[in-house]
CSV table of C-alpha atoms in Angstrom, one decimal:
chain,number,residue,atom,x,y,z
A,1,MET,CA,17.8,141.4,89.3
A,2,LEU,CA,18.8,145.0,89.3
A,3,ARG,CA,22.3,144.0,88.2
A,4,LYS,CA,21.0,142.2,85.1
A,5,PHE,CA,18.8,145.2,84.3
A,6,LEU,CA,21.7,147.6,84.5
A,7,LEU,CA,23.9,145.3,82.5
A,8,GLY,CA,21.2,145.1,79.8
A,9,LEU,CA,21.0,148.9,79.7
A,10,LEU,CA,24.7,149.1,79.3
A,11,VAL,CA,24.7,146.7,76.4
A,12,ILE,CA,21.8,148.5,74.7
A,13,GLY,CA,23.6,151.8,75.2
A,14,LEU,CA,26.8,150.4,73.6
A,15,ILE,CA,24.9,149.0,70.6
A,16,CYS,CA,22.9,152.2,70.1
A,17,SER,CA,26.1,154.3,70.2
A,18,GLY,CA,27.6,152.2,67.5
A,19,PHE,CA,30.0,150.2,69.6
A,20,GLY,CA,29.7,146.5,68.8
A,21,GLU,CA,27.6,147.2,65.8
A,22,LEU,CA,28.4,145.6,62.4
A,23,PRO,CA,30.4,148.1,60.3
A,24,SER,CA,28.0,147.9,57.3
A,25,ALA,CA,25.0,148.9,59.4
A,26,ARG,CA,26.0,152.5,60.1
A,27,ALA,CA,29.2,153.0,58.1
A,28,CYS,CA,27.5,155.2,55.5
A,29,ALA,CA,24.5,156.6,57.5
A,30,GLY,CA,24.2,160.3,57.1
A,31,TYR,CA,26.1,160.5,53.8
A,32,THR,CA,24.9,161.0,50.3
A,33,LEU,CA,26.5,159.0,47.5
A,34,ALA,CA,26.1,159.9,43.8
A,35,LEU,CA,25.3,156.8,41.7
A,36,GLY,CA,25.7,157.4,37.9
A,37,THR,CA,23.8,155.8,35.1
A,38,ASP,CA,23.8,156.1,31.4
A,39,GLY,CA,20.0,156.8,31.3
A,40,SER,CA,19.0,153.5,29.5
A,41,GLN,CA,16.1,151.6,31.1
A,42,SER,CA,18.3,148.7,32.0
A,43,GLN,CA,20.9,150.9,33.6
A,44,GLU,CA,18.2,152.9,35.5
A,45,LEU,CA,16.7,149.6,36.8
A,46,LEU,CA,20.1,148.3,37.9
A,47,ALA,CA,21.0,151.6,39.5
A,48,GLN,CA,17.7,151.6,41.4
A,49,ILE,CA,18.3,148.1,42.7
A,50,MET,CA,21.8,149.1,43.9
A,51,ALA,CA,20.6,152.3,45.3
A,52,GLU,CA,17.7,150.7,47.2
A,53,LEU,CA,19.9,148.0,48.6
A,54,ILE,CA,22.4,150.6,49.9
A,55,ARG,CA,19.6,152.8,51.3
A,56,GLN,CA,17.8,150.0,53.1
A,57,ARG,CA,20.9,148.3,54.5
A,58,THR,CA,23.0,151.3,55.5
A,59,GLY,CA,20.8,154.3,55.8
A,60,THR,CA,22.8,156.1,53.1
A,61,LYS,CA,21.1,158.6,50.9
A,62,ILE,CA,21.7,157.9,47.2
A,63,GLN,CA,21.5,160.6,44.5
A,64,LEU,CA,20.9,159.2,41.0
A,65,VAL,CA,22.8,161.1,38.4
A,66,ARG,CA,21.7,160.4,34.8
A,67,PHE,CA,23.9,160.9,31.8
A,68,LYS,CA,23.1,160.6,28.1
A,69,SER,CA,25.6,157.9,27.3
A,70,GLN,CA,28.1,155.5,28.8
A,71,SER,CA,30.9,157.7,27.6
A,72,GLU,CA,29.4,160.8,29.4
A,73,LEU,CA,29.1,158.6,32.5
A,74,LEU,CA,32.7,157.5,32.3
A,75,ALA,CA,33.8,161.1,31.8
A,76,ALA,CA,31.9,162.2,34.9
A,77,ALA,CA,33.5,159.3,36.8
A,78,LYS,CA,37.0,160.5,35.7
A,79,ARG,CA,36.1,163.9,37.1
A,80,GLN,CA,35.0,162.1,40.3
A,81,GLU,CA,31.4,163.5,40.0
A,82,VAL,CA,30.0,160.1,40.8
A,83,ASP,CA,30.9,157.8,43.7
A,84,LEU,CA,29.7,154.6,42.1
A,85,LEU,CA,28.2,153.6,38.7
A,86,VAL,CA,27.1,150.7,36.6
A,87,ALA,CA,29.8,150.1,34.0
A,88,VAL,CA,29.3,148.2,30.8
A,89,VAL,CA,32.5,146.4,29.7
A,90,THR,CA,32.1,144.9,26.2
A,91,GLN,CA,34.4,142.6,24.2
A,92,THR,CA,35.6,145.6,22.3
A,93,GLY,CA,36.7,147.3,25.5
A,94,ALA,CA,34.7,150.5,25.2
A,95,ALA,CA,34.6,151.1,28.9
A,96,GLU,CA,38.0,149.6,29.6
A,97,ASN,CA,39.9,152.9,29.7
A,98,ASN,CA,42.5,154.4,32.1
A,99,LEU,CA,39.8,154.8,34.8
A,100,PHE,CA,39.9,151.1,35.4
A,101,HIS,CA,43.6,150.5,34.7
A,102,ASP,CA,44.9,153.3,36.8
A,103,GLY,CA,42.9,152.2,39.8
A,104,GLN,CA,40.6,155.3,40.0
A,105,LEU,CA,37.6,153.0,39.6
A,106,ARG,CA,37.4,149.6,41.3
A,107,LEU,CA,35.2,147.0,39.6
A,108,LEU,CA,33.2,144.6,41.7
A,109,LYS,CA,31.8,141.2,40.7
A,110,PRO,CA,29.9,141.3,37.4
A,111,PHE,CA,26.2,140.8,37.0
A,112,GLY,CA,25.7,137.7,34.9
A,113,TYR,CA,25.3,139.0,31.4
A,114,GLN,CA,26.2,137.2,28.1
A,115,ASP,CA,27.2,139.8,25.5
A,116,SER,CA,28.8,142.3,27.8
A,117,GLN,CA,29.6,142.4,31.5
A,118,VAL,CA,27.7,144.8,33.6
A,119,LEU,CA,29.8,145.6,36.7
A,120,PRO,CA,29.3,147.9,39.6
A,121,ALA,CA,32.2,150.3,39.9
A,122,PHE,CA,33.3,152.5,42.8
A,123,GLN,CA,35.7,155.4,43.1
A,124,ALA,CA,38.7,154.1,45.0
A,125,ALA,CA,38.3,157.1,47.4
A,126,THR,CA,34.7,156.0,48.1
A,127,LEU,CA,35.8,152.5,48.9
A,128,LYS,CA,38.3,153.8,51.4
A,129,ARG,CA,35.6,155.8,53.2
A,130,PHE,CA,33.0,153.0,53.0
A,131,PRO,CA,34.8,149.6,52.9
A,132,ALA,CA,31.6,147.6,53.6
A,133,LEU,CA,29.9,148.6,50.4
A,134,PRO,CA,31.6,146.1,48.0
A,135,ARG,CA,30.5,143.2,50.1
A,136,LEU,CA,26.9,144.5,50.1
A,137,ILE,CA,26.8,145.2,46.3
A,138,ASN,CA,28.5,141.9,45.5
A,139,ARG,CA,25.5,140.1,47.0
A,140,LEU,CA,23.8,141.0,43.7
A,141,ALA,CA,26.3,139.1,41.6
A,142,GLY,CA,24.8,135.9,40.2
A,143,ILE,CA,21.3,137.1,41.1
A,144,ILE,CA,20.9,139.5,38.2
A,145,ASP,CA,21.4,138.0,34.8
A,146,ASP,CA,19.9,138.6,31.3
A,147,ALA,CA,16.7,136.6,32.1
A,148,THR,CA,16.1,138.4,35.4
A,149,LEU,CA,16.7,141.8,33.9
A,150,LEU,CA,14.4,141.0,31.0
A,151,ARG,CA,11.7,139.8,33.4
A,152,LEU,CA,12.0,142.9,35.4
A,153,GLN,CA,11.9,145.2,32.4
A,154,GLU,CA,8.8,143.3,31.0
A,155,GLY,CA,7.1,143.9,34.3
A,156,LEU,CA,7.5,147.6,33.8
A,157,SER,CA,4.8,149.6,32.1
A,158,ALA,CA,5.0,153.1,30.8
A,159,GLY,CA,5.5,155.4,33.8
A,160,SER,CA,6.3,152.6,36.2
A,161,ASP,CA,8.1,153.4,39.4
A,162,LEU,CA,11.5,151.9,39.0
A,163,ARG,CA,12.2,152.3,42.7
A,164,ALA,CA,9.1,150.3,43.6
A,165,SER,CA,10.2,147.6,41.2
A,166,ALA,CA,13.7,147.5,42.7
A,167,LYS,CA,12.3,147.2,46.2
A,168,LYS,CA,10.0,144.4,45.1
A,169,PHE,CA,12.9,142.5,43.5
A,170,LEU,CA,15.2,143.0,46.5
A,171,THR,CA,12.4,141.9,48.9
A,172,GLU,CA,11.7,138.7,46.8
A,173,GLN,CA,15.5,138.0,46.9
A,174,ARG,CA,15.4,138.5,50.7
A,175,LEU,CA,18.1,141.1,50.5
A,176,ILE,CA,15.8,143.7,52.2
A,177,PHE,CA,12.7,143.6,54.2
A,178,GLY,CA,9.5,144.8,52.6
A,179,SER,CA,8.3,148.2,53.6
């Protein structure tokens, strides 16, 4: 009996110290990542969804950094002022610049949009430090489409808390537990 008790304590100790724990659970804990957005309501909502998913699943702090336009956001990404962002890639290729082609930013699976593709993008250096993040964010691919985003935006009223809306959506999708 004592032997089982001691073995149980050892296993609990190993788990609590991080040994045997899944990499995505503590890989980012204690860090702060800067998530850039162009300031539009749809971008803010998508950024809040991504931020809340990362916060809840990894313990990472997320600092939202708002810019006035997509071009300002991409310029900040080029200067490596943001670790991740929501990029809009249109048919005209407005966001398809050297950042994506030279490998500085890595695009993940797109959210399911019609007119343009909305893709989460990470700095390559951020992905090296936190390799579990793409798998986590890619869980949103196929869940967020035009109809879903429109429904979420319609549910917002003036002065609504985007973070609360993001939490509610992620809880409904069973990607996080309600809190």
